[in-house]
Amino acid sequence: MNIRTASLTELVEAARSGDNRAVGRLLTLVERGSAAAEEVAALTHPLRGNAHVVGITGAPGSGKSTLVGRLLAGWCQRGLRPAVLAIDPSSPISGGAILGDRIRMDDVIPEGTFVRSMATRGHQGGLALAVPGAVRVLDAAGFSPIVIETVGVGQVEVDVVAAADTAVVVATPGMGDAVQANKAGLLEVADLFVVNKADRPGAADVRRDLELMLDLAHVTGADTDDSGVYFRPQILMVTATTGTGVAEVIDGIADHLKHLTASGRLADRRAHRVKAEVRSRAHAALEQQLRHSMQSDAATAALEKAINSNFSPVDAARKIVQKITGD
Amino acid sequence: MSADSNSATDEAPERLRIVLAKLGLDGHDRGLKVVARILRDAGMEVIFLGLRQTTSSIVAAVEQEDADAVGLSMHNAGHLTLGPKMVQALADAGLDVPVVIGGIVPAEDEPLLYQAGVAAVLGPGAPATEVVEAVRAAVAQRTA
């Protein structure tokens, strides 16, 4: 089969029978976000399995990719067929990117696993659309668990990880004290903490700070959801470069899935994920419409008035929105 | 691009994805890092594999990353063995993906590499524009 001339149906079929070229090609189409991406979504959505989606995030250099490489090997040993989406930032200037996650995994990437590097490609909300589509392709191709690895810096990246079934946050010694650990954001989405580089000085302090933060979350009730389900994330000490503690991470991730299944939260999380994707897509469609109506005569006139007269920008915006909604 | 395009502009450019690697035992990766930066600044996505790769690890990366080209850096005089092997390994995997070689290649070896199916050979001191053009031309030839 020629991968570049094959039809989408052929590609999906090949991907499901284990042809990595076809999986790779489908991911490219999804990433490009063209009409083909929509068709791929339509083809793969009904084929979704029950893949365990695991988000892994942490500061640059915290050892995420090295950890993921180890996890891949561990999962394979347990007879699973894992895949990874490793997300790295695009250059805001040239739009290019150096995707360097594979280099950390290369010694340990086992046969039968699938690793795909993905650039953020700068565009607002683009990741929020590309990632669910890519996960769907990997799920349809029979991979599980599916890891989404991101640098936990932007809201979108955090959202992507938070939307996973299991969110793993990687912390390391030397990155700040208990006050940092208490700042809102990344830590709140964690279902499992990994303290990586645990062989280095200060690792025990990181653990203590995280424990304290979790204690406080219990005092304030932040760790208990609306239906009263309480879950305290584990904190695991790991040295990813040597593999120490990785087996416990694999167990911890599996335990969290069991908790989700037993408590009925798995269905909730997945429903939330679909909802978030639908919302992102609707948002993108509306934004596209907005770009078009900004070119219209009425919009130009409204802008002109806001610039040159006392017509307020708020009223100008309302006028343009009325053009779209018809209100 | 369709109505629900997710990009900030209506037409997102097709981004070339290039796998960069050193094949075999060859620790000189400074040049490869420079080339990675050159290609990134030309708007390409570089999948950086780095040192000590094998033809099969590169083939696996090309498949999974849906790469448009492979860039090999060679400073250990292994180009006449490894260059053709790489071309063959990609062909055997059913991948129509060009191979560009950079590094230390004696002038008399270049024709041999071209005969073996290598798309371009770039010597030391090749200006950034030449590197970018060679990669673009190699990819364009394939899709033509």
Short mmCIF file of C-alpha atoms in Angstrom, two decimals:
data_model
loop_
_atom_site.label_atom_id
_atom_site.label_comp_id
_atom_site.label_asym_id
_atom_site.label_seq_id
_atom_site.Cartn_x
_atom_site.Cartn_y
_atom_site.Cartn_z
CA MET A 1 0.00 0.00 0.00
CA ASN A 2 1.27 3.48 -0.86
CA ILE A 3 0.72 5.46 2.31
CA ARG A 4 0.43 8.78 0.52
CA THR A 5 -2.19 7.75 -2.00
CA ALA A 6 -4.23 5.36 0.16
CA SER A 7 -7.79 6.34 1.02
CA LEU A 8 -8.66 7.21 4.60
CA THR A 9 -10.66 4.03 5.00
CA GLU A 10 -7.66 2.01 3.80
CA LEU A 11 -5.39 3.88 6.21
CA VAL A 12 -7.67 3.23 9.17
CA GLU A 13 -7.91 -0.43 8.26
CA ALA A 14 -4.12 -0.72 7.93
CA ALA A 15 -3.63 1.12 11.23
CA ARG A 16 -5.88 -1.39 12.96
CA SER A 17 -3.95 -4.29 11.54
CA GLY A 18 -0.70 -2.97 12.98
CA ASP A 19 0.79 -0.87 10.16
CA ASN A 20 2.66 1.93 11.95
CA ARG A 21 3.10 3.88 8.72
CA ALA A 22 -0.68 4.18 8.49
CA VAL A 23 -0.96 5.27 12.12
CA GLY A 24 1.77 7.85 11.53
CA ARG A 25 0.02 9.17 8.44
CA LEU A 26 -3.37 9.45 10.16
CA LEU A 27 -1.76 11.40 13.00
CA THR A 28 -0.27 13.83 10.47
CA LEU A 29 -3.71 14.41 8.93
CA VAL A 30 -5.29 14.92 12.35
CA GLU A 31 -2.55 17.38 13.29
CA ARG A 32 -3.01 19.35 10.11
CA GLY A 33 -6.65 19.87 11.04
CA SER A 34 -7.99 19.82 7.48
CA ALA A 35 -11.17 18.31 6.11
CA ALA A 36 -9.34 15.00 6.17
CA ALA A 37 -8.95 15.36 9.95
CA GLU A 38 -12.73 15.58 10.29
CA GLU A 39 -13.18 12.48 8.22
CA VAL A 40 -10.57 10.64 10.30
CA ALA A 41 -12.49 11.65 13.43
CA ALA A 42 -15.71 10.31 11.94
CA LEU A 43 -14.02 7.04 10.97
CA THR A 44 -12.16 6.44 14.23
CA HIS A 45 -14.70 7.59 16.81
CA PRO A 46 -16.90 4.48 16.40
CA LEU A 47 -13.75 2.31 16.64
CA ARG A 48 -12.63 3.65 20.00
CA GLY A 49 -11.70 1.00 22.46
CA ASN A 50 -11.20 1.37 26.14
CA ALA A 51 -7.69 2.79 26.18
CA HIS A 52 -6.36 4.09 29.47
CA VAL A 53 -5.30 7.69 28.77
CA VAL A 54 -2.46 8.81 31.03
CA GLY A 55 -1.28 12.44 31.14
CA ILE A 56 2.26 13.09 32.30
CA THR A 57 3.46 16.60 32.97
CA GLY A 58 6.14 18.48 34.87
CA ALA A 59 8.70 21.23 34.46
CA PRO A 60 11.23 21.10 31.60
CA GLY A 61 14.11 18.83 32.58
CA SER A 62 12.19 17.02 35.32
CA GLY A 63 12.71 13.71 33.53
CA LYS A 64 9.30 13.12 31.97
CA SER A 65 10.57 11.59 28.76
CA THR A 66 13.08 9.37 30.54
CA LEU A 67 10.30 8.19 32.84
CA VAL A 68 7.96 7.59 29.91
CA GLY A 69 10.64 5.51 28.18
CA ARG A 70 10.88 3.34 31.29
CA LEU A 71 7.11 3.05 31.57
CA LEU A 72 6.91 1.87 27.96
CA ALA A 73 9.36 -0.93 28.65
CA GLY A 74 7.51 -1.88 31.87
CA TRP A 75 4.11 -1.93 30.23
CA CYS A 76 5.44 -4.07 27.39
CA GLN A 77 6.79 -6.57 29.91
CA ARG A 78 3.29 -6.78 31.32
CA GLY A 79 1.90 -7.58 27.91
CA LEU A 80 0.41 -4.16 27.16
CA ARG A 81 0.77 -2.21 23.93
CA PRO A 82 1.45 1.40 24.92
CA ALA A 83 1.71 4.54 22.78
CA VAL A 84 2.97 8.04 23.54
CA LEU A 85 2.13 11.51 22.25
CA ALA A 86 5.11 13.63 23.27
CA ILE A 87 4.29 17.31 22.96
CA ASP A 88 6.99 19.96 22.65
CA PRO A 89 6.67 23.69 21.94
CA SER A 90 6.93 25.21 18.46
CA SER A 91 9.06 28.28 17.90
CA PRO A 92 6.78 31.31 17.98
CA ILE A 93 9.06 32.98 15.40
CA SER A 94 9.60 30.41 12.66
CA GLY A 95 6.87 27.92 13.54
CA GLY A 96 9.47 25.17 13.46
CA ALA A 97 10.30 22.93 16.37
CA ILE A 98 12.99 20.67 17.72
CA LEU A 99 11.21 17.63 19.08
CA GLY A 100 13.61 16.01 21.47
CA ASP A 101 11.56 13.54 23.48
CA ARG A 102 12.51 10.44 21.53
CA ILE A 103 16.19 10.94 22.27
CA ARG A 104 15.46 10.38 25.97
CA MET A 105 13.56 7.18 25.30
CA ASP A 106 15.65 5.72 22.58
CA ASP A 107 17.67 3.26 24.59
CA VAL A 108 14.51 1.73 25.92
CA ILE A 109 11.78 2.13 23.28
CA PRO A 110 10.67 -1.48 22.87
CA GLU A 111 9.34 -2.94 19.67
CA GLY A 112 5.57 -2.84 19.41
CA THR A 113 5.25 0.54 21.11
CA PHE A 114 4.46 3.74 19.29
CA VAL A 115 5.98 7.15 20.01
CA ARG A 116 4.85 10.27 18.22
CA SER A 117 6.35 13.71 18.72
CA MET A 118 3.92 16.58 18.35
CA ALA A 119 4.68 20.29 18.17
CA THR A 120 2.27 22.77 19.74
CA ARG A 121 2.26 24.67 16.41
CA GLY A 122 1.59 27.91 18.18
CA HIS A 123 -2.05 28.30 17.23
CA GLN A 124 -4.40 29.06 20.02
CA GLY A 125 -6.30 26.05 21.19
CA GLY A 126 -4.81 23.93 18.41
CA LEU A 127 -3.57 21.35 20.87
CA ALA A 128 -7.01 21.10 22.40
CA LEU A 129 -8.24 19.91 18.99
CA ALA A 130 -5.29 17.88 17.78
CA VAL A 131 -4.71 15.86 20.95
CA PRO A 132 -8.18 14.28 21.28
CA GLY A 133 -8.11 13.41 17.58
CA ALA A 134 -4.66 11.83 17.91
CA VAL A 135 -5.69 9.85 21.00
CA ARG A 136 -8.69 8.56 19.04
CA VAL A 137 -6.46 7.32 16.22
CA LEU A 138 -4.13 5.53 18.67
CA ASP A 139 -7.10 4.07 20.54
CA ALA A 140 -8.66 2.80 17.31
CA ALA A 141 -5.29 1.26 16.41
CA GLY A 142 -5.47 -0.75 19.60
CA PHE A 143 -2.90 1.00 21.79
CA SER A 144 -3.34 1.19 25.55
CA PRO A 145 -2.22 2.84 27.73
CA ILE A 146 -1.91 6.07 25.71
CA VAL A 147 0.43 8.59 27.31
CA ILE A 148 0.15 12.32 26.64
CA GLU A 149 3.38 13.98 27.72
CA THR A 150 3.50 17.78 27.98
CA VAL A 151 5.60 20.46 29.61
CA GLY A 152 3.29 21.80 32.29
CA VAL A 153 3.66 25.45 31.47
CA GLY A 154 0.57 26.70 29.67
CA GLN A 155 -3.08 26.41 30.55
CA VAL A 156 -3.74 24.37 27.43
CA GLU A 157 -1.03 21.87 28.35
CA VAL A 158 -2.41 21.54 31.87
CA ASP A 159 -5.93 21.11 30.48
CA VAL A 160 -4.77 18.38 28.13
CA VAL A 161 -3.23 16.42 30.99
CA ALA A 162 -6.12 17.11 33.35
CA ALA A 163 -8.47 15.63 30.73
CA ALA A 164 -6.65 12.29 30.87
CA ASP A 165 -8.04 9.35 32.87
CA THR A 166 -4.98 9.50 35.10
CA ALA A 167 -2.83 12.61 35.50
CA VAL A 168 0.76 12.13 36.67
CA VAL A 169 2.78 15.13 37.82
CA VAL A 170 6.57 14.81 37.91
CA ALA A 171 8.38 16.88 40.54
CA THR A 172 12.11 17.06 41.25
CA PRO A 173 14.39 18.29 44.04
CA GLY A 174 15.66 21.82 43.78
CA MET A 175 12.57 23.30 42.15
CA GLY A 176 11.25 25.34 45.09
CA ASP A 177 9.78 24.94 48.54
CA ALA A 178 6.41 24.18 50.09
CA VAL A 179 5.03 27.54 49.03
CA GLN A 180 5.67 26.69 45.40
CA ALA A 181 3.98 23.33 45.96
CA ASN A 182 0.93 25.10 47.32
CA LYS A 183 0.51 27.44 44.38
CA ALA A 184 -2.55 26.56 42.38
CA GLY A 185 -2.35 24.82 39.06
CA LEU A 186 -0.39 21.80 38.08
CA LEU A 187 -0.39 20.06 41.44
CA GLU A 188 -4.15 20.21 41.81
CA VAL A 189 -4.74 18.07 38.75
CA ALA A 190 -2.45 15.26 39.88
CA ASP A 191 -3.80 11.76 40.51
CA LEU A 192 -0.27 10.52 41.15
CA PHE A 193 2.95 12.30 42.04
CA VAL A 194 6.35 11.13 40.93
CA VAL A 195 9.34 12.62 42.74
CA ASN A 196 11.98 11.97 40.12
CA LYS A 197 15.74 12.18 40.65
CA ALA A 198 15.06 10.69 44.07
CA ASP A 199 18.74 9.84 44.41
CA ARG A 200 19.54 13.53 44.65
CA PRO A 201 19.72 15.65 47.80
CA GLY A 202 16.41 17.29 48.69
CA ALA A 203 14.15 14.55 47.31
CA ALA A 204 12.79 13.78 50.79
CA ASP A 205 11.95 17.48 51.22
CA VAL A 206 9.96 17.46 48.00
CA ARG A 207 8.02 14.47 49.25
CA ARG A 208 7.34 16.13 52.60
CA ASP A 209 6.11 19.32 50.89
CA LEU A 210 3.78 17.33 48.66
CA GLU A 211 2.45 15.31 51.62
CA LEU A 212 1.78 18.54 53.46
CA MET A 213 -0.06 19.96 50.48
CA LEU A 214 -2.21 16.84 50.26
CA ASP A 215 -2.90 17.02 54.01
CA LEU A 216 -4.14 20.57 53.58
CA ALA A 217 -6.26 19.58 50.60
CA HIS A 218 -7.94 17.05 52.87
CA VAL A 219 -8.53 19.64 55.60
CA THR A 220 -10.19 21.99 53.10
CA GLY A 221 -12.05 19.16 51.39
CA ALA A 222 -10.42 19.94 48.03
CA ASP A 223 -9.60 16.28 47.52
CA THR A 224 -13.20 15.14 47.82
CA ASP A 225 -15.44 15.48 44.79
CA ASP A 226 -19.12 16.43 44.63
CA SER A 227 -20.32 12.91 45.24
CA GLY A 228 -18.11 12.52 48.30
CA VAL A 229 -15.51 10.30 46.66
CA TYR A 230 -12.15 10.82 48.34
CA PHE A 231 -8.89 9.98 46.68
CA ARG A 232 -5.44 10.78 47.97
CA PRO A 233 -2.80 10.73 45.22
CA GLN A 234 0.20 8.55 45.92
CA ILE A 235 3.66 10.09 46.02
CA LEU A 236 6.29 7.79 44.51
CA MET A 237 10.05 8.18 44.67
CA VAL A 238 11.71 7.37 41.33
CA THR A 239 15.09 7.51 39.66
CA ALA A 240 14.05 7.25 36.03
CA THR A 241 17.60 7.08 34.66
CA THR A 242 18.22 3.80 36.48
CA GLY A 243 14.62 2.58 36.54
CA THR A 244 14.37 2.53 40.35
CA GLY A 245 10.75 2.91 41.44
CA VAL A 246 9.29 2.64 37.94
CA ALA A 247 7.43 -0.60 38.68
CA GLU A 248 5.65 1.21 41.53
CA VAL A 249 4.60 3.96 39.12
CA ILE A 250 3.13 1.37 36.78
CA ASP A 251 1.23 -0.15 39.73
CA GLY A 252 0.16 3.30 40.92
CA ILE A 253 -1.25 4.21 37.49
CA ALA A 254 -3.13 0.89 37.36
CA ASP A 255 -4.43 1.43 40.91
CA HIS A 256 -5.80 4.82 39.97
CA LEU A 257 -7.65 3.30 37.02
CA LYS A 258 -9.14 0.70 39.39
CA HIS A 259 -10.24 3.49 41.71
CA LEU A 260 -11.87 5.34 38.81
CA THR A 261 -13.67 2.23 37.66
CA ALA A 262 -14.81 1.20 41.15
CA SER A 263 -16.05 4.68 42.07
CA GLY A 264 -17.78 5.25 38.74
CA ARG A 265 -15.61 8.29 38.06
CA LEU A 266 -14.15 6.87 34.86
CA ALA A 267 -17.35 7.45 32.92
CA ASP A 268 -17.53 10.98 34.33
CA ARG A 269 -13.98 11.78 33.27
CA ARG A 270 -14.57 10.48 29.78
CA ALA A 271 -17.84 12.36 29.46
CA HIS A 272 -16.00 15.47 30.55
CA ARG A 273 -13.35 14.83 27.91
CA VAL A 274 -15.89 14.54 25.10
CA LYS A 275 -17.62 17.67 26.36
CA ALA A 276 -14.34 19.60 26.39
CA GLU A 277 -13.56 18.52 22.85
CA VAL A 278 -16.99 19.42 21.53
CA ARG A 279 -16.66 22.80 23.17
CA SER A 280 -13.18 23.36 21.68
CA ARG A 281 -14.46 22.43 18.23
CA ALA A 282 -17.49 24.69 18.50
CA HIS A 283 -15.21 27.46 19.70
CA ALA A 284 -12.88 26.98 16.73
CA ALA A 285 -15.81 27.03 14.30
CA LEU A 286 -17.17 30.23 15.80
CA GLU A 287 -13.76 31.84 15.68
CA GLN A 288 -13.49 30.96 12.02
CA GLN A 289 -16.85 32.63 11.41
CA LEU A 290 -15.69 35.65 13.36
CA ARG A 291 -12.61 35.97 11.15
CA HIS A 292 -14.88 36.01 8.12
CA SER A 293 -17.35 38.51 9.50
CA MET A 294 -14.54 40.81 10.56
CA GLN A 295 -14.01 41.30 6.81
CA SER A 296 -17.61 42.31 6.18
CA ASP A 297 -18.66 45.87 5.36
CA ALA A 298 -20.72 46.13 8.54
CA ALA A 299 -17.73 45.10 10.66
CA THR A 300 -15.44 47.53 8.87
CA ALA A 301 -17.96 50.31 9.42
CA ALA A 302 -18.34 49.45 13.11
CA LEU A 303 -14.57 49.40 13.55
CA GLU A 304 -14.24 52.70 11.75
CA LYS A 305 -16.82 54.26 14.07
CA ALA A 306 -15.06 52.93 17.18
CA ILE A 307 -11.76 54.38 15.99
CA ASN A 308 -12.99 57.75 14.79
CA SER A 309 -16.04 58.57 16.87
CA ASN A 310 -17.52 58.11 20.32
CA PHE A 311 -19.01 54.73 19.39
CA SER A 312 -17.56 52.46 22.07
CA PRO A 313 -15.52 49.33 21.26
CA VAL A 314 -18.03 47.36 23.32
CA ASP A 315 -20.88 48.43 21.01
CA ALA A 316 -18.74 47.75 17.95
CA ALA A 317 -18.04 44.23 19.15
CA ARG A 318 -21.73 43.68 19.90
CA LYS A 319 -22.61 44.76 16.36
CA ILE A 320 -20.16 42.30 14.86
CA VAL A 321 -21.38 39.45 17.05
CA GLN A 322 -24.98 40.23 16.06
CA LYS A 323 -23.92 39.71 12.44
CA ILE A 324 -22.97 36.12 13.34
CA THR A 325 -25.72 35.15 15.74
CA GLY A 326 -28.46 37.03 13.89
CA ASP A 327 -29.85 38.34 17.21
CA MET B 1 -8.79 24.26 4.94
CA SER B 2 -12.27 23.53 6.25
CA ALA B 3 -14.70 25.69 8.12
CA ASP B 4 -13.69 24.54 11.58
CA SER B 5 -10.01 25.15 11.02
CA ASN B 6 -8.17 25.47 14.29
CA SER B 7 -5.34 27.66 13.14
CA ALA B 8 -4.98 31.38 13.69
CA THR B 9 -4.82 31.86 9.95
CA ASP B 10 -7.08 30.10 7.50
CA GLU B 11 -4.26 28.23 5.79
CA ALA B 12 -1.84 26.38 8.02
CA PRO B 13 1.37 25.70 6.12
CA GLU B 14 2.32 22.09 5.63
CA ARG B 15 5.19 21.59 8.05
CA LEU B 16 8.05 19.44 6.89
CA ARG B 17 9.03 16.86 9.52
CA ILE B 18 12.67 15.80 9.42
CA VAL B 19 14.30 12.98 11.40
CA LEU B 20 17.91 13.85 12.31
CA ALA B 21 20.27 11.17 13.57
CA LYS B 22 23.77 9.84 13.77
CA LEU B 23 24.14 6.26 12.66
CA GLY B 24 26.40 3.81 14.41
CA LEU B 25 29.40 4.62 16.55
CA ASP B 26 30.08 8.30 15.94
CA GLY B 27 30.06 10.76 18.83
CA HIS B 28 30.40 14.03 16.91
CA ASP B 29 26.92 15.49 17.29
CA ARG B 30 27.74 19.20 17.37
CA GLY B 31 27.05 19.59 13.65
CA LEU B 32 23.74 17.76 13.94
CA LYS B 33 22.63 20.14 16.66
CA VAL B 34 23.49 23.11 14.45
CA VAL B 35 21.54 21.60 11.55
CA ALA B 36 18.56 20.97 13.87
CA ARG B 37 18.52 24.64 14.74
CA ILE B 38 18.88 25.70 11.08
CA LEU B 39 15.92 23.56 10.02
CA ARG B 40 13.80 24.68 12.98
CA ASP B 41 14.46 28.31 12.12
CA ALA B 42 13.39 27.54 8.56
CA GLY B 43 10.01 26.47 9.98
CA MET B 44 10.51 22.70 9.93
CA GLU B 45 9.77 20.23 12.70
CA VAL B 46 12.88 18.31 13.63
CA ILE B 47 12.61 14.95 15.34
CA PHE B 48 16.00 14.76 16.99
CA LEU B 49 17.19 11.21 17.55
CA GLY B 50 20.81 12.06 18.31
CA LEU B 51 23.60 9.57 18.78
CA ARG B 52 24.07 5.85 18.23
CA GLN B 53 21.05 5.08 16.10
CA THR B 54 20.57 2.00 13.95
CA THR B 55 18.90 1.79 10.55
CA SER B 56 15.97 0.01 12.18
CA SER B 57 15.54 2.60 14.96
CA ILE B 58 15.51 5.30 12.27
CA VAL B 59 13.00 3.40 10.14
CA ALA B 60 10.74 2.99 13.20
CA ALA B 61 10.99 6.72 13.92
CA VAL B 62 10.21 7.64 10.30
CA GLU B 63 7.11 5.43 10.34
CA GLN B 64 5.76 6.65 13.65
CA GLU B 65 6.62 10.30 13.07
CA ASP B 66 5.48 10.26 9.41
CA ALA B 67 8.73 12.05 8.56
CA ASP B 68 9.32 13.68 5.17
CA ALA B 69 13.10 13.17 5.13
CA VAL B 70 16.01 11.69 7.07
CA GLY B 71 19.15 13.72 7.77
CA LEU B 72 22.25 11.73 8.69
CA SER B 73 25.39 13.23 10.11
CA MET B 74 28.58 11.31 9.33
CA HIS B 75 32.00 11.99 10.76
CA ASN B 76 33.44 8.51 11.14
CA ALA B 77 34.20 7.61 7.52
CA GLY B 78 31.32 5.13 7.58
CA HIS B 79 29.24 6.94 4.97
CA LEU B 80 29.88 4.51 2.11
CA THR B 81 28.64 1.61 4.26
CA LEU B 82 25.91 3.26 6.29
CA GLY B 83 24.50 5.72 3.74
CA PRO B 84 23.43 3.05 1.21
CA LYS B 85 22.25 0.81 4.06
CA MET B 86 19.95 3.56 5.31
CA VAL B 87 18.50 4.14 1.82
CA GLN B 88 17.93 0.40 1.45
CA ALA B 89 16.36 0.00 4.89
CA LEU B 90 13.83 2.75 4.16
CA ALA B 91 13.00 1.23 0.76
CA ASP B 92 12.62 -2.21 2.33
CA ALA B 93 10.11 -0.76 4.80
CA GLY B 94 8.10 0.66 1.90
CA LEU B 95 9.00 4.23 2.80
CA ASP B 96 9.56 6.75 0.02
CA VAL B 97 11.62 9.09 2.19
CA PRO B 98 14.81 10.81 0.96
CA VAL B 99 18.12 10.61 2.83
CA VAL B 100 20.34 13.69 3.11
CA ILE B 101 23.90 13.20 4.39
CA GLY B 102 25.97 15.91 6.01
CA GLY B 103 29.46 15.85 7.49
CA ILE B 104 32.84 14.72 6.24
CA VAL B 105 32.47 13.06 2.85
CA PRO B 106 35.44 13.10 0.43
CA ALA B 107 34.51 14.54 -2.98
CA GLU B 108 35.25 11.25 -4.77
CA ASP B 109 32.73 9.41 -2.56
CA GLU B 110 29.85 11.74 -3.37
CA PRO B 111 28.95 10.17 -6.75
CA LEU B 112 28.91 6.76 -5.09
CA LEU B 113 26.40 7.97 -2.51
CA TYR B 114 24.20 9.58 -5.18
CA GLN B 115 24.29 6.32 -7.14
CA ALA B 116 23.16 4.49 -4.04
CA GLY B 117 20.11 6.74 -3.84
CA VAL B 118 21.19 9.38 -1.33
CA ALA B 119 19.30 12.58 -2.22
CA ALA B 120 21.93 15.14 -1.23
CA VAL B 121 25.37 15.37 0.34
CA LEU B 122 26.33 18.50 2.28
CA GLY B 123 29.92 19.21 3.21
CA PRO B 124 31.41 21.17 6.10
CA GLY B 125 30.71 24.90 5.90
CA ALA B 126 27.57 24.49 3.81
CA PRO B 127 25.62 27.71 4.44
CA ALA B 128 22.28 27.46 6.24
CA THR B 129 20.36 28.39 3.11
CA GLU B 130 21.99 25.54 1.21
CA VAL B 131 21.08 23.05 3.95
CA VAL B 132 17.45 24.18 3.94
CA GLU B 133 17.25 24.17 0.15
CA ALA B 134 18.78 20.70 -0.08
CA VAL B 135 16.18 19.30 2.33
CA ARG B 136 13.29 21.04 0.58
CA ALA B 137 14.49 19.90 -2.84
CA ALA B 138 14.90 16.31 -1.66
CA VAL B 139 11.35 16.27 -0.29
CA ALA B 140 9.92 17.96 -3.39
CA GLN B 141 11.55 15.38 -5.63
CA ARG B 142 9.82 12.62 -3.75
CA THR B 143 6.33 14.09 -3.89
CA ALA B 144 6.75 14.99 -7.57
#
